[in-house]
C-alpha cells in the first residue's frame, strides 16, 4: 500500500521481517501517526495481536507466522509457542491456520524466515486474485459500502474487501465508498478511511447506525471481510456486520464477503460454533482514556457477530466468487 512517510510516499506493508525482528505498523496510532514497532521474541508478537497493534484476520495470521518464525530462531519450545500465539485472540481463523502452517513447515525443516515470508506473500497473492475476481462487480459510478477494515492493514497488503475497490479505482472507474465508523475501536474511521485517502479513493465515513439510511438511498453493493467462515457459509465479522446483512437483504442490495481460503474453517460446521471474542468494557465506556459513560454503567462489548450464510450473495475468494453452497466443493 502507498503511504506518506517521513521519506515521502512509500510502499509499506502491515507486517514484515527484517534483521531478525518482526516489524509492523502500530495500527493503534493511526490515523494520527504512521509508526512502526518491532519485536525479537514470540511472546511480544503474541501480545501485539492481543492488544491490537496488528489487526484483521489475514494480518493476524501473518503476524502469528512471524511469531512462530522467531520462536524457531530463538530455540523456543514450538508446541508452547503455538499454544501461546493461538491464545492471543479467539475468533480470526487465520491465526490458527497460520500457526498450523508454520508447525508443518518447521517440521519439514523449512527455513523459518522463508516459511513465514512465503506465508505472507501467499496472502498478498490471494488478495490480488480477490481484487481481480471482485473488480467486475463494481461498475463505473458505483456506490459501495464497507465495514471495519478489510484493507491492506488487515491483510499485510492490498486487502480483501478493499482489493476489488482498489482494482476498480485503478481501472479508472468512478466509485464512492461508504465507510462505517466501526464502534468501539473505529477501524472504519481510523484505518479504512486512512487507506482510501492514501489511494485517493472517494469516500465518506458514516455512523454505524446510518447503514439502513444509506442503503435505502441507493447503495449498489456491500463488500466486507470475514474473521472466520464456517463450513456452511455462516461467518463471523466485526460487530455490526449482521445488521448490515439483514438490511441489505430487505432492501435488495447485493452483499459480498471477501476472504482468502485461510479464513475458511471447515472444522466448524455452523456459525453458532464460532467463538465470539468479548473485549473490555473500557473500550465502550471510554474515549482516549476518558470515561464518557455514567459511573456505574456496565457495557457489553462483543467484538464480532455471526451472519448466517443465507444473507451472503457471494464469497469473493482467490478461486473465484462462490455461493455459500459451493464453498465446500470448491475450497474444502
Ligand atoms: O478486531 P479486528 O480489528 O481484528 O477485526 C477486524 C475485522 O473484523 C475485519 O473486518 C476482518 O478481520 C476482515 S480483515 C480482512
mmCIF file with all atom_site columns, N, CA and C in Angstrom, residues 75-137:
data_model
loop_
_atom_site.group_PDB
_atom_site.id
_atom_site.type_symbol
_atom_site.label_atom_id
_atom_site.label_alt_id
_atom_site.label_comp_id
_atom_site.label_asym_id
_atom_site.label_entity_id
_atom_site.label_seq_id
_atom_site.pdbx_PDB_ins_code
_atom_site.Cartn_x
_atom_site.Cartn_y
_atom_site.Cartn_z
_atom_site.occupancy
_atom_site.B_iso_or_equiv
_atom_site.pdbx_formal_charge
_atom_site.auth_seq_id
_atom_site.auth_comp_id
_atom_site.auth_asym_id
_atom_site.auth_atom_id
_atom_site.pdbx_PDB_model_num
ATOM 1   N N  . UNK A 1 75  ? 15.071  -20.806 19.363  1.00 0.00 ? 75  UNK A N  1
ATOM 2   C CA . UNK A 1 75  ? 15.178  -22.123 20.010  1.00 0.00 ? 75  UNK A CA 1
ATOM 3   C C  . UNK A 1 75  ? 14.130  -22.360 21.082  1.00 0.00 ? 75  UNK A C  1
ATOM 4   N N  . UNK A 1 76  ? 12.969  -21.690 20.967  1.00 0.00 ? 76  UNK A N  1
ATOM 5   C CA . UNK A 1 76  ? 11.898  -21.892 21.957  1.00 0.00 ? 76  UNK A CA 1
ATOM 6   C C  . UNK A 1 76  ? 11.183  -23.220 21.706  1.00 0.00 ? 76  UNK A C  1
ATOM 7   N N  . UNK A 1 77  ? 10.453  -23.656 22.722  1.00 0.00 ? 77  UNK A N  1
ATOM 8   C CA . UNK A 1 77  ? 9.616   -24.844 22.588  1.00 0.00 ? 77  UNK A CA 1
ATOM 9   C C  . UNK A 1 77  ? 8.466   -24.503 21.621  1.00 0.00 ? 77  UNK A C  1
ATOM 10  N N  . UNK A 1 78  ? 8.428   -25.176 20.469  1.00 0.00 ? 78  UNK A N  1
ATOM 11  C CA . UNK A 1 78  ? 7.472   -24.783 19.423  1.00 0.00 ? 78  UNK A CA 1
ATOM 12  C C  . UNK A 1 78  ? 6.022   -25.116 19.784  1.00 0.00 ? 78  UNK A C  1
ATOM 13  N N  . UNK A 1 79  ? 5.833   -26.213 20.539  1.00 0.00 ? 79  UNK A N  1
ATOM 14  C CA . UNK A 1 79  ? 4.458   -26.547 20.950  1.00 0.00 ? 79  UNK A CA 1
ATOM 15  C C  . UNK A 1 79  ? 3.903   -25.458 21.852  1.00 0.00 ? 79  UNK A C  1
ATOM 16  N N  . UNK A 1 80  ? 4.753   -25.027 22.771  1.00 0.00 ? 80  UNK A N  1
ATOM 17  C CA . UNK A 1 80  ? 4.363   -23.962 23.711  1.00 0.00 ? 80  UNK A CA 1
ATOM 18  C C  . UNK A 1 80  ? 4.095   -22.659 22.955  1.00 0.00 ? 80  UNK A C  1
ATOM 19  N N  . UNK A 1 81  ? 4.983   -22.341 22.011  1.00 0.00 ? 81  UNK A N  1
ATOM 20  C CA . UNK A 1 81  ? 4.817   -21.101 21.235  1.00 0.00 ? 81  UNK A CA 1
ATOM 21  C C  . UNK A 1 81  ? 3.504   -21.152 20.458  1.00 0.00 ? 81  UNK A C  1
ATOM 22  N N  . UNK A 1 82  ? 3.230   -22.304 19.826  1.00 0.00 ? 82  UNK A N  1
ATOM 23  C CA . UNK A 1 82  ? 1.994   -22.439 19.035  1.00 0.00 ? 82  UNK A CA 1
ATOM 24  C C  . UNK A 1 82  ? 0.780   -22.207 19.931  1.00 0.00 ? 82  UNK A C  1
ATOM 25  N N  . UNK A 1 83  ? 0.831   -22.800 21.134  1.00 0.00 ? 83  UNK A N  1
ATOM 26  C CA . UNK A 1 83  ? -0.300  -22.659 22.064  1.00 0.00 ? 83  UNK A CA 1
ATOM 27  C C  . UNK A 1 83  ? -0.457  -21.188 22.504  1.00 0.00 ? 83  UNK A C  1
ATOM 28  N N  . UNK A 1 84  ? 0.658   -20.567 22.861  1.00 0.00 ? 84  UNK A N  1
ATOM 29  C CA . UNK A 1 84  ? 0.604   -19.175 23.351  1.00 0.00 ? 84  UNK A CA 1
ATOM 30  C C  . UNK A 1 84  ? 0.120   -18.221 22.265  1.00 0.00 ? 84  UNK A C  1
ATOM 31  N N  . UNK A 1 85  ? 0.601   -18.418 21.048  1.00 0.00 ? 85  UNK A N  1
ATOM 32  C CA . UNK A 1 85  ? 0.207   -17.500 19.968  1.00 0.00 ? 85  UNK A CA 1
ATOM 33  C C  . UNK A 1 85  ? -1.270  -17.702 19.629  1.00 0.00 ? 85  UNK A C  1
ATOM 34  N N  . UNK A 1 86  ? -1.701  -18.971 19.606  1.00 0.00 ? 86  UNK A N  1
ATOM 35  C CA . UNK A 1 86  ? -3.123  -19.229 19.297  1.00 0.00 ? 86  UNK A CA 1
ATOM 36  C C  . UNK A 1 86  ? -4.054  -18.633 20.362  1.00 0.00 ? 86  UNK A C  1
ATOM 37  N N  . UNK A 1 87  ? -3.524  -18.451 21.567  1.00 0.00 ? 87  UNK A N  1
ATOM 38  C CA . UNK A 1 87  ? -4.374  -17.934 22.652  1.00 0.00 ? 87  UNK A CA 1
ATOM 39  C C  . UNK A 1 87  ? -4.548  -16.411 22.578  1.00 0.00 ? 87  UNK A C  1
ATOM 40  N N  . UNK A 1 88  ? -3.872  -15.755 21.624  1.00 0.00 ? 88  UNK A N  1
ATOM 41  C CA . UNK A 1 88  ? -3.892  -14.281 21.615  1.00 0.00 ? 88  UNK A CA 1
ATOM 42  C C  . UNK A 1 88  ? -5.286  -13.715 21.342  1.00 0.00 ? 88  UNK A C  1
ATOM 43  N N  . UNK A 1 89  ? -5.995  -14.289 20.353  1.00 0.00 ? 89  UNK A N  1
ATOM 44  C CA . UNK A 1 89  ? -7.373  -13.858 20.079  1.00 0.00 ? 89  UNK A CA 1
ATOM 45  C C  . UNK A 1 89  ? -8.154  -15.084 19.588  1.00 0.00 ? 89  UNK A C  1
ATOM 46  N N  . UNK A 1 90  ? -9.449  -15.155 19.899  1.00 0.00 ? 90  UNK A N  1
ATOM 47  C CA . UNK A 1 90  ? -10.156 -16.420 19.619  1.00 0.00 ? 90  UNK A CA 1
ATOM 48  C C  . UNK A 1 90  ? -10.887 -16.542 18.283  1.00 0.00 ? 90  UNK A C  1
ATOM 49  N N  . UNK A 1 91  ? -11.219 -15.436 17.627  1.00 0.00 ? 91  UNK A N  1
ATOM 50  C CA . UNK A 1 91  ? -12.189 -15.541 16.526  1.00 0.00 ? 91  UNK A CA 1
ATOM 51  C C  . UNK A 1 91  ? -11.537 -15.689 15.156  1.00 0.00 ? 91  UNK A C  1
ATOM 52  N N  . UNK A 1 92  ? -10.534 -14.875 14.839  1.00 0.00 ? 92  UNK A N  1
ATOM 53  C CA . UNK A 1 92  ? -9.947  -14.883 13.495  1.00 0.00 ? 92  UNK A CA 1
ATOM 54  C C  . UNK A 1 92  ? -9.301  -16.239 13.203  1.00 0.00 ? 92  UNK A C  1
ATOM 55  N N  . UNK A 1 93  ? -9.842  -16.943 12.182  1.00 0.00 ? 93  UNK A N  1
ATOM 56  C CA . UNK A 1 93  ? -9.342  -18.289 11.910  1.00 0.00 ? 93  UNK A CA 1
ATOM 57  C C  . UNK A 1 93  ? -7.931  -18.268 11.345  1.00 0.00 ? 93  UNK A C  1
ATOM 58  N N  . UNK A 1 94  ? -7.561  -17.207 10.647  1.00 0.00 ? 94  UNK A N  1
ATOM 59  C CA . UNK A 1 94  ? -6.220  -17.123 10.054  1.00 0.00 ? 94  UNK A CA 1
ATOM 60  C C  . UNK A 1 94  ? -5.122  -17.321 11.089  1.00 0.00 ? 94  UNK A C  1
ATOM 61  N N  . UNK A 1 95  ? -5.381  -16.912 12.318  1.00 0.00 ? 95  UNK A N  1
ATOM 62  C CA . UNK A 1 95  ? -4.386  -17.084 13.387  1.00 0.00 ? 95  UNK A CA 1
ATOM 63  C C  . UNK A 1 95  ? -4.046  -18.570 13.558  1.00 0.00 ? 95  UNK A C  1
ATOM 64  N N  . UNK A 1 96  ? -5.072  -19.397 13.586  1.00 0.00 ? 96  UNK A N  1
ATOM 65  C CA . UNK A 1 96  ? -4.887  -20.830 13.820  1.00 0.00 ? 96  UNK A CA 1
ATOM 66  C C  . UNK A 1 96  ? -4.309  -21.498 12.566  1.00 0.00 ? 96  UNK A C  1
ATOM 67  N N  . UNK A 1 97  ? -4.818  -21.053 11.423  1.00 0.00 ? 97  UNK A N  1
ATOM 68  C CA . UNK A 1 97  ? -4.364  -21.581 10.133  1.00 0.00 ? 97  UNK A CA 1
ATOM 69  C C  . UNK A 1 97  ? -2.864  -21.313 9.964   1.00 0.00 ? 97  UNK A C  1
ATOM 70  N N  . UNK A 1 98  ? -2.454  -20.086 10.308  1.00 0.00 ? 98  UNK A N  1
ATOM 71  C CA . UNK A 1 98  ? -1.046  -19.693 10.103  1.00 0.00 ? 98  UNK A CA 1
ATOM 72  C C  . UNK A 1 98  ? -0.105  -20.450 11.046  1.00 0.00 ? 98  UNK A C  1
ATOM 73  N N  . UNK A 1 99  ? -0.527  -20.604 12.295  1.00 0.00 ? 99  UNK A N  1
ATOM 74  C CA . UNK A 1 99  ? 0.330   -21.325 13.246  1.00 0.00 ? 99  UNK A CA 1
ATOM 75  C C  . UNK A 1 99  ? 0.488   -22.782 12.785  1.00 0.00 ? 99  UNK A C  1
ATOM 76  N N  . UNK A 1 100 ? -0.611  -23.395 12.358  1.00 0.00 ? 100 UNK A N  1
ATOM 77  C CA . UNK A 1 100 ? -0.537  -24.788 11.889  1.00 0.00 ? 100 UNK A CA 1
ATOM 78  C C  . UNK A 1 100 ? 0.335   -24.897 10.632  1.00 0.00 ? 100 UNK A C  1
ATOM 79  N N  . UNK A 1 101 ? 0.226   -23.910 9.754   1.00 0.00 ? 101 UNK A N  1
ATOM 80  C CA . UNK A 1 101 ? 1.064   -23.868 8.538   1.00 0.00 ? 101 UNK A CA 1
ATOM 81  C C  . UNK A 1 101 ? 2.543   -23.857 8.937   1.00 0.00 ? 101 UNK A C  1
ATOM 82  N N  . UNK A 1 102 ? 2.863   -23.019 9.947   1.00 0.00 ? 102 UNK A N  1
ATOM 83  C CA . UNK A 1 102 ? 4.268   -22.901 10.354  1.00 0.00 ? 102 UNK A CA 1
ATOM 84  C C  . UNK A 1 102 ? 4.749   -24.164 11.068  1.00 0.00 ? 102 UNK A C  1
ATOM 85  N N  . UNK A 1 103 ? 3.876   -24.762 11.867  1.00 0.00 ? 103 UNK A N  1
ATOM 86  C CA . UNK A 1 103 ? 4.263   -26.007 12.554  1.00 0.00 ? 103 UNK A CA 1
ATOM 87  C C  . UNK A 1 103 ? 4.628   -27.067 11.504  1.00 0.00 ? 103 UNK A C  1
ATOM 88  N N  . UNK A 1 104 ? 3.797   -27.148 10.449  1.00 0.00 ? 104 UNK A N  1
ATOM 89  C CA . UNK A 1 104 ? 4.085   -28.109 9.368   1.00 0.00 ? 104 UNK A CA 1
ATOM 90  C C  . UNK A 1 104 ? 5.403   -27.762 8.678   1.00 0.00 ? 104 UNK A C  1
ATOM 91  N N  . UNK A 1 105 ? 5.572   -26.477 8.308   1.00 0.00 ? 105 UNK A N  1
ATOM 92  C CA . UNK A 1 105 ? 6.766   -26.064 7.554   1.00 0.00 ? 105 UNK A CA 1
ATOM 93  C C  . UNK A 1 105 ? 8.033   -26.283 8.391   1.00 0.00 ? 105 UNK A C  1
ATOM 94  N N  . UNK A 1 106 ? 7.966   -25.937 9.669   1.00 0.00 ? 106 UNK A N  1
ATOM 95  C CA . UNK A 1 106 ? 9.147   -26.091 10.525  1.00 0.00 ? 106 UNK A CA 1
ATOM 96  C C  . UNK A 1 106 ? 9.441   -27.577 10.749  1.00 0.00 ? 106 UNK A C  1
ATOM 97  N N  . UNK A 1 107 ? 8.363   -28.377 10.803  1.00 0.00 ? 107 UNK A N  1
ATOM 98  C CA . UNK A 1 107 ? 8.526   -29.833 10.938  1.00 0.00 ? 107 UNK A CA 1
ATOM 99  C C  . UNK A 1 107 ? 9.230   -30.438 9.733   1.00 0.00 ? 107 UNK A C  1
ATOM 100 N N  . UNK A 1 108 ? 9.100   -29.771 8.586   1.00 0.00 ? 108 UNK A N  1
ATOM 101 C CA . UNK A 1 108 ? 9.772   -30.246 7.358   1.00 0.00 ? 108 UNK A CA 1
ATOM 102 C C  . UNK A 1 108 ? 11.127  -29.562 7.169   1.00 0.00 ? 108 UNK A C  1
ATOM 103 N N  . UNK A 1 109 ? 11.597  -28.908 8.244   1.00 0.00 ? 109 UNK A N  1
ATOM 104 C CA . UNK A 1 109 ? 12.902  -28.217 8.244   1.00 0.00 ? 109 UNK A CA 1
ATOM 105 C C  . UNK A 1 109 ? 13.018  -27.074 7.241   1.00 0.00 ? 109 UNK A C  1
ATOM 106 N N  . UNK A 1 110 ? 11.894  -26.449 6.909   1.00 0.00 ? 110 UNK A N  1
ATOM 107 C CA . UNK A 1 110 ? 11.963  -25.243 6.066   1.00 0.00 ? 110 UNK A CA 1
ATOM 108 C C  . UNK A 1 110 ? 12.598  -24.131 6.885   1.00 0.00 ? 110 UNK A C  1
ATOM 109 N N  . UNK A 1 111 ? 13.382  -23.308 6.236   1.00 0.00 ? 111 UNK A N  1
ATOM 110 C CA . UNK A 1 111 ? 13.982  -22.176 6.927   1.00 0.00 ? 111 UNK A CA 1
ATOM 111 C C  . UNK A 1 111 ? 12.850  -21.308 7.521   1.00 0.00 ? 111 UNK A C  1
ATOM 112 N N  . UNK A 1 112 ? 12.926  -20.931 8.820   1.00 0.00 ? 112 UNK A N  1
ATOM 113 C CA . UNK A 1 112 ? 11.811  -20.226 9.462   1.00 0.00 ? 112 UNK A CA 1
ATOM 114 C C  . UNK A 1 112 ? 11.449  -18.912 8.768   1.00 0.00 ? 112 UNK A C  1
ATOM 115 N N  . UNK A 1 113 ? 12.464  -18.144 8.364   1.00 0.00 ? 113 UNK A N  1
ATOM 116 C CA . UNK A 1 113 ? 12.158  -16.851 7.729   1.00 0.00 ? 113 UNK A CA 1
ATOM 117 C C  . UNK A 1 113 ? 11.514  -17.084 6.358   1.00 0.00 ? 113 UNK A C  1
ATOM 118 N N  . UNK A 1 114 ? 12.076  -18.049 5.620   1.00 0.00 ? 114 UNK A N  1
ATOM 119 C CA . UNK A 1 114 ? 11.496  -18.367 4.300   1.00 0.00 ? 114 UNK A CA 1
ATOM 120 C C  . UNK A 1 114 ? 10.038  -18.796 4.428   1.00 0.00 ? 114 UNK A C  1
ATOM 121 N N  . UNK A 1 115 ? 9.776   -19.631 5.425   1.00 0.00 ? 115 UNK A N  1
ATOM 122 C CA . UNK A 1 115 ? 8.408   -20.153 5.598   1.00 0.00 ? 115 UNK A CA 1
ATOM 123 C C  . UNK A 1 115 ? 7.440   -19.010 5.915   1.00 0.00 ? 115 UNK A C  1
ATOM 124 N N  . UNK A 1 116 ? 7.822   -18.128 6.849   1.00 0.00 ? 116 UNK A N  1
ATOM 125 C CA . UNK A 1 116 ? 6.907   -17.045 7.236   1.00 0.00 ? 116 UNK A CA 1
ATOM 126 C C  . UNK A 1 116 ? 6.775   -16.016 6.112   1.00 0.00 ? 116 UNK A C  1
ATOM 127 N N  . UNK A 1 117 ? 7.895   -15.705 5.458   1.00 0.00 ? 117 UNK A N  1
ATOM 128 C CA . UNK A 1 117 ? 7.812   -14.765 4.320   1.00 0.00 ? 117 UNK A CA 1
ATOM 129 C C  . UNK A 1 117 ? 6.913   -15.326 3.231   1.00 0.00 ? 117 UNK A C  1
ATOM 130 N N  . UNK A 1 118 ? 7.028   -16.623 2.999   1.00 0.00 ? 118 UNK A N  1
ATOM 131 C CA . UNK A 1 118 ? 6.204   -17.162 1.917   1.00 0.00 ? 118 UNK A CA 1
ATOM 132 C C  . UNK A 1 118 ? 4.739   -17.201 2.354   1.00 0.00 ? 118 UNK A C  1
ATOM 133 N N  . UNK A 1 119 ? 4.468   -17.422 3.636   1.00 0.00 ? 119 UNK A N  1
ATOM 134 C CA . UNK A 1 119 ? 3.072   -17.337 4.111   1.00 0.00 ? 119 UNK A CA 1
ATOM 135 C C  . UNK A 1 119 ? 2.515   -15.939 3.822   1.00 0.00 ? 119 UNK A C  1
ATOM 136 N N  . UNK A 1 120 ? 3.286   -14.901 4.178   1.00 0.00 ? 120 UNK A N  1
ATOM 137 C CA . UNK A 1 120 ? 2.805   -13.516 3.988   1.00 0.00 ? 120 UNK A CA 1
ATOM 138 C C  . UNK A 1 120 ? 2.612   -13.217 2.495   1.00 0.00 ? 120 UNK A C  1
ATOM 139 N N  . UNK A 1 121 ? 3.529   -13.707 1.665   1.00 0.00 ? 121 UNK A N  1
ATOM 140 C CA . UNK A 1 121 ? 3.416   -13.443 0.228   1.00 0.00 ? 121 UNK A CA 1
ATOM 141 C C  . UNK A 1 121 ? 2.196   -14.158 -0.370  1.00 0.00 ? 121 UNK A C  1
ATOM 142 N N  . UNK A 1 122 ? 1.936   -15.368 0.122   1.00 0.00 ? 122 UNK A N  1
ATOM 143 C CA . UNK A 1 122 ? 0.756   -16.106 -0.371  1.00 0.00 ? 122 UNK A CA 1
ATOM 144 C C  . UNK A 1 122 ? -0.516  -15.299 -0.073  1.00 0.00 ? 122 UNK A C  1
ATOM 145 N N  . UNK A 1 123 ? -0.574  -14.715 1.119   1.00 0.00 ? 123 UNK A N  1
ATOM 146 C CA . UNK A 1 123 ? -1.755  -13.896 1.479   1.00 0.00 ? 123 UNK A CA 1
ATOM 147 C C  . UNK A 1 123 ? -1.900  -12.728 0.502   1.00 0.00 ? 123 UNK A C  1
ATOM 148 N N  . UNK A 1 124 ? -0.781  -12.056 0.210   1.00 0.00 ? 124 UNK A N  1
ATOM 149 C CA . UNK A 1 124 ? -0.848  -10.907 -0.715  1.00 0.00 ? 124 UNK A CA 1
ATOM 150 C C  . UNK A 1 124 ? -1.331  -11.376 -2.090  1.00 0.00 ? 124 UNK A C  1
ATOM 151 N N  . UNK A 1 125 ? -0.793  -12.503 -2.558  1.00 0.00 ? 125 UNK A N  1
ATOM 152 C CA . UNK A 1 125 ? -1.197  -13.011 -3.875  1.00 0.00 ? 125 UNK A CA 1
ATOM 153 C C  . UNK A 1 125 ? -2.695  -13.353 -3.903  1.00 0.00 ? 125 UNK A C  1
ATOM 154 N N  . UNK A 1 126 ? -3.181  -13.918 -2.802  1.00 0.00 ? 126 UNK A N  1
ATOM 155 C CA . UNK A 1 126 ? -4.613  -14.257 -2.727  1.00 0.00 ? 126 UNK A CA 1
ATOM 156 C C  . UNK A 1 126 ? -5.449  -12.972 -2.785  1.00 0.00 ? 126 UNK A C  1
ATOM 157 N N  . UNK A 1 127 ? -4.976  -11.936 -2.096  1.00 0.00 ? 127 UNK A N  1
ATOM 158 C CA . UNK A 1 127 ? -5.724  -10.665 -2.103  1.00 0.00 ? 127 UNK A CA 1
ATOM 159 C C  . UNK A 1 127 ? -5.760  -10.076 -3.516  1.00 0.00 ? 127 UNK A C  1
ATOM 160 N N  . UNK A 1 128 ? -4.648  -10.194 -4.246  1.00 0.00 ? 128 UNK A N  1
ATOM 161 C CA . UNK A 1 128 ? -4.632  -9.683  -5.625  1.00 0.00 ? 128 UNK A CA 1
ATOM 162 C C  . UNK A 1 128 ? -5.657  -10.434 -6.477  1.00 0.00 ? 128 UNK A C  1
ATOM 163 N N  . UNK A 1 129 ? -5.739  -11.749 -6.262  1.00 0.00 ? 129 UNK A N  1
ATOM 164 C CA . UNK A 1 129 ? -6.725  -12.550 -7.012  1.00 0.00 ? 129 UNK A CA 1
ATOM 165 C C  . UNK A 1 129 ? -8.147  -12.150 -6.609  1.00 0.00 ? 129 UNK A C  1
ATOM 166 N N  . UNK A 1 130 ? -8.369  -11.907 -5.323  1.00 0.00 ? 130 UNK A N  1
ATOM 167 C CA . UNK A 1 130 ? -9.690  -11.452 -4.855  1.00 0.00 ? 130 UNK A CA 1
ATOM 168 C C  . UNK A 1 130 ? -10.043 -10.132 -5.557  1.00 0.00 ? 130 UNK A C  1
ATOM 169 N N  . UNK A 1 131 ? -9.056  -9.263  -5.695  1.00 0.00 ? 131 UNK A N  1
ATOM 170 C CA . UNK A 1 131 ? -9.282  -7.992  -6.393  1.00 0.00 ? 131 UNK A CA 1
ATOM 171 C C  . UNK A 1 131 ? -9.684  -8.216  -7.846  1.00 0.00 ? 131 UNK A C  1
ATOM 172 N N  . UNK A 1 132 ? -9.001  -9.151  -8.499  1.00 0.00 ? 132 UNK A N  1
ATOM 173 C CA . UNK A 1 132 ? -9.311  -9.415  -9.923  1.00 0.00 ? 132 UNK A CA 1
ATOM 174 C C  . UNK A 1 132 ? -10.722 -9.982  -10.079 1.00 0.00 ? 132 UNK A C  1
ATOM 175 N N  . UNK A 1 133 ? -11.087 -10.920 -9.204  1.00 0.00 ? 133 UNK A N  1
ATOM 176 C CA . UNK A 1 133 ? -12.426 -11.527 -9.318  1.00 0.00 ? 133 UNK A CA 1
ATOM 177 C C  . UNK A 1 133 ? -13.531 -10.540 -8.916  1.00 0.00 ? 133 UNK A C  1
ATOM 178 N N  . UNK A 1 134 ? -13.233 -9.691  -7.934  1.00 0.00 ? 134 UNK A N  1
ATOM 179 C CA . UNK A 1 134 ? -14.289 -8.810  -7.406  1.00 0.00 ? 134 UNK A CA 1
ATOM 180 C C  . UNK A 1 134 ? -14.486 -7.540  -8.210  1.00 0.00 ? 134 UNK A C  1
ATOM 181 N N  . UNK A 1 135 ? -13.448 -7.134  -8.921  1.00 0.00 ? 135 UNK A N  1
ATOM 182 C CA . UNK A 1 135 ? -13.495 -5.827  -9.625  1.00 0.00 ? 135 UNK A CA 1
ATOM 183 C C  . UNK A 1 135 ? -14.690 -5.679  -10.567 1.00 0.00 ? 135 UNK A C  1
ATOM 184 N N  . UNK A 1 136 ? -15.029 -6.719  -11.375 1.00 0.00 ? 136 UNK A N  1
ATOM 185 C CA . UNK A 1 136 ? -16.165 -6.543  -12.303 1.00 0.00 ? 136 UNK A CA 1
ATOM 186 C C  . UNK A 1 136 ? -17.506 -6.311  -11.610 1.00 0.00 ? 136 UNK A C  1
ATOM 187 N N  . UNK A 1 137 ? -17.594 -6.648  -10.313 1.00 0.00 ? 137 UNK A N  1
ATOM 188 C CA . UNK A 1 137 ? -18.855 -6.408  -9.591  1.00 0.00 ? 137 UNK A CA 1
ATOM 189 C C  . UNK A 1 137 ? -19.099 -4.919  -9.389  1.00 0.00 ? 137 UNK A C  1
#
